PDB file of C-alpha atoms in Angstrom:
ATOM      1  CA  UNK A   1     -68.915 -15.241 -32.538  1.00 60.00           C
ATOM      2  CA  UNK A   2     -70.397 -12.073 -31.079  1.00 78.00           C
ATOM      3  CA  UNK A   3     -68.434 -10.264 -28.446  1.00 91.00           C
ATOM      4  CA  UNK A   4     -69.377  -8.758 -25.085  1.00 93.00           C
ATOM      5  CA  UNK A   5     -72.052  -6.295 -25.576  1.00 95.00           C
ATOM      6  CA  UNK A   6     -72.171  -3.107 -23.230  1.00 96.00           C
ATOM      7  CA  UNK A   7     -74.300  -0.217 -23.197  1.00 96.00           C
ATOM      8  CA  UNK A   8     -74.420   2.719 -23.090  1.00 96.00           C
ATOM      9  CA  UNK A   9     -71.301   3.603 -24.740  1.00 94.00           C
ATOM     10  CA  UNK A  10     -71.062   7.087 -23.131  1.00 96.00           C
ATOM     11  CA  UNK A  11     -72.792   8.741 -20.069  1.00 97.00           C
ATOM     12  CA  UNK A  12     -72.572  11.815 -18.523  1.00 97.00           C
ATOM     13  CA  UNK A  13     -74.092  12.812 -14.908  1.00 97.00           C
ATOM     14  CA  UNK A  14     -74.234  14.935 -12.386  1.00 97.00           C
ATOM     15  CA  UNK A  15     -72.892  13.813  -8.734  1.00 95.00           C
ATOM     16  CA  UNK A  16     -75.356  12.418  -6.488  1.00 96.00           C
ATOM     17  CA  UNK A  17     -77.444  11.010  -9.429  1.00 97.00           C
ATOM     18  CA  UNK A  18     -77.641   7.468 -10.102  1.00 97.00           C
ATOM     19  CA  UNK A  19     -76.663   5.396 -13.374  1.00 97.00           C
ATOM     20  CA  UNK A  20     -76.889   1.781 -14.481  1.00 97.00           C
ATOM     21  CA  UNK A  21     -74.613   0.030 -17.032  1.00 97.00           C
ATOM     22  CA  UNK A  22     -75.581  -2.910 -18.778  1.00 97.00           C
ATOM     23  CA  UNK A  23     -73.390  -6.080 -19.949  1.00 97.00           C
ATOM     24  CA  UNK A  24     -74.344  -9.266 -22.219  1.00 96.00           C
ATOM     25  CA  UNK A  25     -71.815 -11.528 -22.144  1.00 95.00           C
ATOM     26  CA  UNK A  26     -70.458 -13.905 -24.877  1.00 93.00           C
ATOM     27  CA  UNK A  27     -73.041 -16.715 -25.119  1.00 92.00           C
ATOM     28  CA  UNK A  28     -72.312 -19.685 -22.804  1.00 88.00           C
ATOM     29  CA  UNK A  29     -70.006 -17.737 -20.856  1.00 89.00           C
ATOM     30  CA  UNK A  30     -70.513 -18.676 -17.004  1.00 87.00           C
ATOM     31  CA  UNK A  31     -68.064 -16.090 -15.512  1.00 88.00           C
ATOM     32  CA  UNK A  32     -68.942 -12.221 -15.793  1.00 92.00           C
ATOM     33  CA  UNK A  33     -66.438  -9.430 -14.701  1.00 93.00           C
ATOM     34  CA  UNK A  34     -66.982  -5.799 -14.077  1.00 96.00           C
ATOM     35  CA  UNK A  35     -63.988  -3.761 -13.965  1.00 96.00           C
ATOM     36  CA  UNK A  36     -63.460  -0.093 -13.561  1.00 96.00           C
ATOM     37  CA  UNK A  37     -60.642   1.696 -15.493  1.00 93.00           C
ATOM     38  CA  UNK A  38     -59.644   5.290 -13.930  1.00 92.00           C
ATOM     39  CA  UNK A  39     -57.740   7.326 -16.449  1.00 87.00           C
ATOM     40  CA  UNK A  40     -54.136   6.652 -16.496  1.00 81.00           C
ATOM     41  CA  UNK A  41     -54.464   3.269 -14.746  1.00 85.00           C
ATOM     42  CA  UNK A  42     -54.938  -0.132 -15.359  1.00 89.00           C
ATOM     43  CA  UNK A  43     -58.225  -1.914 -14.937  1.00 93.00           C
ATOM     44  CA  UNK A  44     -59.442  -2.849 -11.442  1.00 93.00           C
ATOM     45  CA  UNK A  45     -61.652  -5.760 -10.598  1.00 92.00           C
ATOM     46  CA  UNK A  46     -64.850  -4.798  -8.883  1.00 95.00           C
ATOM     47  CA  UNK A  47     -66.905  -7.866  -8.952  1.00 94.00           C
ATOM     48  CA  UNK A  48     -66.893 -11.305 -10.302  1.00 91.00           C
ATOM     49  CA  UNK A  49     -69.743 -13.628 -10.833  1.00 90.00           C
ATOM     50  CA  UNK A  50     -69.848 -17.384 -11.976  1.00 86.00           C
ATOM     51  CA  UNK A  51     -73.415 -17.851 -13.031  1.00 85.00           C
ATOM     52  CA  UNK A  52     -75.563 -15.851 -10.839  1.00 83.00           C
ATOM     53  CA  UNK A  53     -73.636 -16.071  -7.822  1.00 89.00           C
ATOM     54  CA  UNK A  54     -70.634 -13.370  -6.879  1.00 91.00           C
ATOM     55  CA  UNK A  55     -67.461 -15.091  -6.579  1.00 86.00           C
ATOM     56  CA  UNK A  56     -65.518 -11.620  -5.455  1.00 87.00           C
ATOM     57  CA  UNK A  57     -66.789  -8.334  -4.616  1.00 92.00           C
ATOM     58  CA  UNK A  58     -64.130  -7.583  -2.321  1.00 89.00           C
ATOM     59  CA  UNK A  59     -63.211  -4.167  -4.107  1.00 90.00           C
ATOM     60  CA  UNK A  60     -66.857  -3.084  -4.631  1.00 95.00           C
ATOM     61  CA  UNK A  61     -67.810   0.072  -2.681  1.00 94.00           C
ATOM     62  CA  UNK A  62     -70.969  -1.461  -1.453  1.00 94.00           C
ATOM     63  CA  UNK A  63     -72.250   1.590   0.046  1.00 95.00           C
ATOM     64  CA  UNK A  64     -72.928   3.170  -3.396  1.00 97.00           C
ATOM     65  CA  UNK A  65     -72.312   0.461  -5.997  1.00 97.00           C
ATOM     66  CA  UNK A  66     -74.280  -2.790  -6.658  1.00 97.00           C
ATOM     67  CA  UNK A  67     -74.376  -5.260  -9.280  1.00 97.00           C
ATOM     68  CA  UNK A  68     -76.552  -8.250 -10.103  1.00 95.00           C
ATOM     69  CA  UNK A  69     -76.724 -11.229 -12.793  1.00 94.00           C
ATOM     70  CA  UNK A  70     -80.491 -12.260 -13.190  1.00 82.00           C
ATOM     71  CA  UNK A  71     -80.457 -15.639 -14.889  1.00 84.00           C
ATOM     72  CA  UNK A  72     -76.757 -15.970 -14.868  1.00 82.00           C
ATOM     73  CA  UNK A  73     -76.680 -14.013 -18.415  1.00 91.00           C
ATOM     74  CA  UNK A  74     -77.030 -10.555 -18.675  1.00 95.00           C
ATOM     75  CA  UNK A  75     -75.536  -8.199 -15.809  1.00 97.00           C
ATOM     76  CA  UNK A  76     -76.119  -4.424 -14.538  1.00 97.00           C
ATOM     77  CA  UNK A  77     -73.766  -2.651 -12.702  1.00 98.00           C
ATOM     78  CA  UNK A  78     -75.458   0.333 -10.769  1.00 98.00           C
ATOM     79  CA  UNK A  79     -73.990   3.437  -8.901  1.00 97.00           C
ATOM     80  CA  UNK A  80     -76.262   5.414  -6.513  1.00 97.00           C
ATOM     81  CA  UNK A  81     -75.259   8.165  -5.507  1.00 96.00           C
ATOM     82  CA  UNK A  82     -72.209   8.960  -7.691  1.00 96.00           C
ATOM     83  CA  UNK A  83     -69.395  10.711  -7.079  1.00 97.00           C
ATOM     84  CA  UNK A  84     -66.950  12.728  -8.828  1.00 97.00           C
ATOM     85  CA  UNK A  85     -64.011   9.850  -8.317  1.00 96.00           C
ATOM     86  CA  UNK A  86     -66.336   7.458 -10.243  1.00 97.00           C
ATOM     87  CA  UNK A  87     -65.433   9.149 -13.437  1.00 97.00           C
ATOM     88  CA  UNK A  88     -64.093   6.049 -15.213  1.00 97.00           C
ATOM     89  CA  UNK A  89     -64.592   3.521 -18.144  1.00 95.00           C
ATOM     90  CA  UNK A  90     -66.471   0.558 -16.939  1.00 97.00           C
ATOM     91  CA  UNK A  91     -65.518  -2.815 -18.339  1.00 95.00           C
ATOM     92  CA  UNK A  92     -67.417  -5.768 -18.737  1.00 95.00           C
ATOM     93  CA  UNK A  93     -65.598  -9.349 -19.339  1.00 92.00           C
ATOM     94  CA  UNK A  94     -66.558 -12.906 -19.678  1.00 90.00           C
ATOM     95  CA  UNK A  95     -65.038 -16.106 -19.705  1.00 86.00           C
ATOM     96  CA  UNK A  96     -65.752 -19.853 -19.611  1.00 81.00           C
ATOM     97  CA  UNK A  97     -66.671 -21.683 -16.552  1.00 69.00           C
ATOM     98  CA  UNK A  98     -63.683 -21.135 -13.984  1.00 61.00           C
ATOM     99  CA  UNK A  99     -63.131 -24.268 -11.761  1.00 63.00           C
ATOM    100  CA  UNK A 100     -60.916 -23.892  -8.437  1.00 59.00           C
ATOM    101  CA  UNK A 101     -56.983 -24.946  -9.135  1.00 57.00           C
ATOM    102  CA  UNK A 102     -57.598 -24.063 -12.894  1.00 60.00           C
ATOM    103  CA  UNK A 103     -56.092 -21.197 -14.604  1.00 56.00           C
ATOM    104  CA  UNK A 104     -58.392 -19.485 -16.980  1.00 57.00           C
ATOM    105  CA  UNK A 105     -56.342 -16.881 -18.884  1.00 60.00           C
ATOM    106  CA  UNK A 106     -58.688 -15.623 -21.522  1.00 74.00           C
ATOM    107  CA  UNK A 107     -61.090 -12.972 -20.510  1.00 83.00           C
ATOM    108  CA  UNK A 108     -62.998 -11.270 -23.636  1.00 88.00           C
ATOM    109  CA  UNK A 109     -63.669  -7.616 -22.943  1.00 89.00           C
ATOM    110  CA  UNK A 110     -66.426  -5.154 -24.144  1.00 91.00           C
ATOM    111  CA  UNK A 111     -65.601  -1.826 -25.470  1.00 90.00           C
ATOM    112  CA  UNK A 112     -66.816  -0.250 -22.111  1.00 92.00           C
ATOM    113  CA  UNK A 113     -68.940   2.569 -21.003  1.00 96.00           C
ATOM    114  CA  UNK A 114     -67.197   5.733 -20.398  1.00 95.00           C
ATOM    115  CA  UNK A 115     -68.912   7.649 -17.064  1.00 97.00           C
ATOM    116  CA  UNK A 116     -68.412  11.244 -16.658  1.00 97.00           C
ATOM    117  CA  UNK A 117     -69.671  12.707 -13.343  1.00 97.00           C
ATOM    118  CA  UNK A 118     -69.770  16.352 -13.113  1.00 96.00           C
TER     119      UNK A 118
ATOM    120  CA  UNK B   1     -49.993  -7.680  -2.291  1.00 80.00           C
ATOM    121  CA  UNK B   2     -49.936  -8.583  -5.963  1.00 85.00           C
ATOM    122  CA  UNK B   3     -48.828  -5.761  -8.424  1.00 91.00           C
ATOM    123  CA  UNK B   4     -47.620  -5.091 -11.731  1.00 95.00           C
ATOM    124  CA  UNK B   5     -45.448  -2.191 -12.632  1.00 95.00           C
ATOM    125  CA  UNK B   6     -44.947  -0.980 -16.162  1.00 95.00           C
ATOM    126  CA  UNK B   7     -42.873   1.563 -17.974  1.00 89.00           C
ATOM    127  CA  UNK B   8     -44.615   4.908 -18.129  1.00 87.00           C
ATOM    128  CA  UNK B   9     -45.657   6.395 -21.883  1.00 86.00           C
ATOM    129  CA  UNK B  10     -46.234   7.357 -24.089  1.00 94.00           C
ATOM    130  CA  UNK B  11     -43.544   5.524 -26.281  1.00 96.00           C
ATOM    131  CA  UNK B  12     -43.355   7.115 -29.700  1.00 97.00           C
ATOM    132  CA  UNK B  13     -41.468   5.536 -32.495  1.00 97.00           C
ATOM    133  CA  UNK B  14     -41.237   5.573 -36.030  1.00 97.00           C
ATOM    134  CA  UNK B  15     -42.050   2.944 -38.091  1.00 97.00           C
ATOM    135  CA  UNK B  16     -40.098  -0.249 -38.458  1.00 96.00           C
ATOM    136  CA  UNK B  17     -37.928   0.777 -35.114  1.00 97.00           C
ATOM    137  CA  UNK B  18     -37.608  -1.799 -32.391  1.00 97.00           C
ATOM    138  CA  UNK B  19     -39.839  -1.668 -29.367  1.00 97.00           C
ATOM    139  CA  UNK B  20     -39.425  -2.802 -25.568  1.00 97.00           C
ATOM    140  CA  UNK B  21     -42.048  -2.028 -22.862  1.00 97.00           C
ATOM    141  CA  UNK B  22     -40.786  -3.084 -19.492  1.00 97.00           C
ATOM    142  CA  UNK B  23     -42.936  -4.685 -17.113  1.00 97.00           C
ATOM    143  CA  UNK B  24     -42.213  -6.226 -13.611  1.00 97.00           C
ATOM    144  CA  UNK B  25     -44.252  -7.806 -11.050  1.00 95.00           C
ATOM    145  CA  UNK B  26     -44.710  -8.691  -7.529  1.00 93.00           C
ATOM    146  CA  UNK B  27     -46.488 -11.897  -6.494  1.00 89.00           C
ATOM    147  CA  UNK B  28     -46.187 -14.759  -4.155  1.00 81.00           C
ATOM    148  CA  UNK B  29     -46.073 -18.405  -6.004  1.00 78.00           C
ATOM    149  CA  UNK B  30     -45.920 -18.743  -9.478  1.00 81.00           C
ATOM    150  CA  UNK B  31     -48.469 -16.371 -11.627  1.00 87.00           C
ATOM    151  CA  UNK B  32     -49.325 -16.424 -15.248  1.00 88.00           C
ATOM    152  CA  UNK B  33     -48.236 -13.550 -17.033  1.00 93.00           C
ATOM    153  CA  UNK B  34     -49.972 -11.773 -19.776  1.00 94.00           C
ATOM    154  CA  UNK B  35     -49.769  -8.736 -22.300  1.00 96.00           C
ATOM    155  CA  UNK B  36     -53.306  -7.053 -23.386  1.00 94.00           C
ATOM    156  CA  UNK B  37     -53.587  -4.601 -26.066  1.00 94.00           C
ATOM    157  CA  UNK B  38     -56.264  -1.903 -26.313  1.00 91.00           C
ATOM    158  CA  UNK B  39     -56.629  -0.239 -29.752  1.00 91.00           C
ATOM    159  CA  UNK B  40     -58.512   3.089 -29.786  1.00 85.00           C
ATOM    160  CA  UNK B  41     -62.310   2.530 -29.550  1.00 79.00           C
ATOM    161  CA  UNK B  42     -61.816  -1.233 -28.675  1.00 82.00           C
ATOM    162  CA  UNK B  43     -62.076  -3.627 -26.039  1.00 81.00           C
ATOM    163  CA  UNK B  44     -59.052  -5.163 -24.381  1.00 86.00           C
ATOM    164  CA  UNK B  45     -57.702  -8.068 -26.213  1.00 89.00           C
ATOM    165  CA  UNK B  46     -55.239 -10.782 -25.118  1.00 91.00           C
ATOM    166  CA  UNK B  47     -52.013 -10.416 -27.094  1.00 95.00           C
ATOM    167  CA  UNK B  48     -49.821 -13.162 -25.384  1.00 95.00           C
ATOM    168  CA  UNK B  49     -49.270 -14.964 -22.316  1.00 92.00           C
ATOM    169  CA  UNK B  50     -46.615 -17.256 -20.374  1.00 93.00           C
ATOM    170  CA  UNK B  51     -47.678 -19.786 -17.471  1.00 87.00           C
ATOM    171  CA  UNK B  52     -44.181 -20.677 -16.196  1.00 87.00           C
ATOM    172  CA  UNK B  53     -40.764 -19.490 -16.023  1.00 91.00           C
ATOM    173  CA  UNK B  54     -38.561 -19.158 -19.012  1.00 94.00           C
ATOM    174  CA  UNK B  55     -41.960 -19.596 -21.278  1.00 94.00           C
ATOM    175  CA  UNK B  56     -41.940 -17.234 -24.145  1.00 96.00           C
ATOM    176  CA  UNK B  57     -45.296 -16.089 -25.291  1.00 95.00           C
ATOM    177  CA  UNK B  58     -45.441 -14.638 -28.899  1.00 96.00           C
ATOM    178  CA  UNK B  59     -48.212 -13.191 -31.146  1.00 96.00           C
ATOM    179  CA  UNK B  60     -48.312 -10.803 -34.246  1.00 95.00           C
ATOM    180  CA  UNK B  61     -44.305 -10.388 -33.993  1.00 97.00           C
ATOM    181  CA  UNK B  62     -44.776  -9.607 -30.345  1.00 98.00           C
ATOM    182  CA  UNK B  63     -42.715 -11.473 -27.916  1.00 98.00           C
ATOM    183  CA  UNK B  64     -42.227 -11.572 -23.926  1.00 98.00           C
ATOM    184  CA  UNK B  65     -40.176 -13.967 -22.050  1.00 97.00           C
ATOM    185  CA  UNK B  66     -41.385 -14.901 -18.262  1.00 96.00           C
ATOM    186  CA  UNK B  67     -38.314 -14.174 -16.213  1.00 96.00           C
ATOM    187  CA  UNK B  68     -38.580 -15.204 -12.553  1.00 93.00           C
ATOM    188  CA  UNK B  69     -35.220 -14.272 -11.434  1.00 93.00           C
ATOM    189  CA  UNK B  70     -35.989 -10.889 -12.469  1.00 95.00           C
ATOM    190  CA  UNK B  71     -39.575 -10.915 -11.854  1.00 95.00           C
ATOM    191  CA  UNK B  72     -39.878  -9.560 -15.350  1.00 97.00           C
ATOM    192  CA  UNK B  73     -42.071  -9.698 -18.388  1.00 97.00           C
ATOM    193  CA  UNK B  74     -40.970  -7.318 -21.049  1.00 98.00           C
ATOM    194  CA  UNK B  75     -42.776  -6.643 -24.389  1.00 98.00           C
ATOM    195  CA  UNK B  76     -40.639  -6.632 -27.548  1.00 98.00           C
ATOM    196  CA  UNK B  77     -41.109  -6.423 -31.122  1.00 98.00           C
ATOM    197  CA  UNK B  78     -38.405  -5.992 -33.911  1.00 97.00           C
ATOM    198  CA  UNK B  79     -40.239  -3.777 -36.385  1.00 96.00           C
ATOM    199  CA  UNK B  80     -43.340  -1.697 -35.132  1.00 97.00           C
ATOM    200  CA  UNK B  81     -46.013  -0.747 -37.595  1.00 97.00           C
ATOM    201  CA  UNK B  82     -48.598   2.273 -37.566  1.00 96.00           C
ATOM    202  CA  UNK B  83     -51.165  -0.290 -36.822  1.00 96.00           C
ATOM    203  CA  UNK B  84     -49.376  -1.290 -33.436  1.00 97.00           C
ATOM    204  CA  UNK B  85     -50.401   2.159 -32.045  1.00 97.00           C
ATOM    205  CA  UNK B  86     -52.465   1.319 -28.875  1.00 96.00           C
ATOM    206  CA  UNK B  87     -52.259   0.928 -25.272  1.00 95.00           C
ATOM    207  CA  UNK B  88     -50.508  -2.224 -23.802  1.00 97.00           C
ATOM    208  CA  UNK B  89     -51.349  -3.671 -20.530  1.00 96.00           C
ATOM    209  CA  UNK B  90     -49.189  -6.153 -18.726  1.00 97.00           C
ATOM    210  CA  UNK B  91     -51.105  -8.413 -16.024  1.00 94.00           C
ATOM    211  CA  UNK B  92     -50.625 -11.261 -13.906  1.00 91.00           C
ATOM    212  CA  UNK B  93     -53.022 -14.229 -12.761  1.00 85.00           C
ATOM    213  CA  UNK B  94     -52.342 -16.406  -9.724  1.00 71.00           C
ATOM    214  CA  UNK B  95     -52.957 -20.058  -9.590  1.00 56.00           C
ATOM    215  CA  UNK B  96     -55.937 -21.064  -7.992  1.00 54.00           C
ATOM    216  CA  UNK B  97     -57.644 -17.524  -8.851  1.00 52.00           C
ATOM    217  CA  UNK B  98     -59.087 -16.430 -11.895  1.00 68.00           C
ATOM    218  CA  UNK B  99     -58.538 -12.267 -11.052  1.00 76.00           C
ATOM    219  CA  UNK B 100     -56.220 -10.529 -13.462  1.00 83.00           C
ATOM    220  CA  UNK B 101     -54.355  -7.825 -11.968  1.00 88.00           C
ATOM    221  CA  UNK B 102     -53.240  -5.106 -14.341  1.00 93.00           C
ATOM    222  CA  UNK B 103     -50.340  -2.589 -14.720  1.00 94.00           C
ATOM    223  CA  UNK B 104     -51.220   0.910 -15.621  1.00 93.00           C
ATOM    224  CA  UNK B 105     -50.790   0.384 -19.053  1.00 94.00           C
ATOM    225  CA  UNK B 106     -48.299   2.054 -21.783  1.00 96.00           C
ATOM    226  CA  UNK B 107     -49.407   4.034 -24.675  1.00 96.00           C
ATOM    227  CA  UNK B 108     -47.453   3.266 -27.987  1.00 97.00           C
ATOM    228  CA  UNK B 109     -47.633   5.726 -30.822  1.00 97.00           C
ATOM    229  CA  UNK B 110     -46.038   4.795 -34.011  1.00 97.00           C
ATOM    230  CA  UNK B 111     -45.356   7.529 -36.748  1.00 96.00           C
ATOM    231  CA  UNK B 112     -44.927   6.714 -40.471  1.00 94.00           C
TER     232      UNK B 112
END
């Protein structure tokens, strides 16, 4: 089974530039997550999609971050303009369909995109 | 709010030593608890889980017991190998939600 694919693997940009990350989840997984992992910290959820709808984006800095999931499959996360504190690894994860009241324990994670903002 | 606290690393051990990585949590209700592992250059992988009090999760020689009275989920392994070197994350998930809350992670380095 193919895993969660992310690209690029690394990205270096200057502050105030824009950047985009791409994620292809496991085939058939309806739920997609973007996490931000700052060095020395655990991953923090930025946004969660179910199919192509947003379930949770409460921790997404909406003044500079945006994400979309067209057709409920691939997703892109964009930062515009980037700040120094955005330097982190951006992880994409996917899981099967979540239903209210059920627990979904297993998220499958990609290898992440390491972003350095100079 | 909900949170997870792990012991700081790095933890450095010799091969075949006993491992404990402490994890405590704060949450209302009865969350499910997890350990994820991140090997160098790879994505996060689920290592083990426990969904209710007194449950013991186990996988690859690792074990963790859900202790409601101490709000803990410590990770243990009786004999570590060099291949266990990785970063270990404790996480919780509350019933009715599907958002994992992670601890800061603990790096384990095992030497021959």
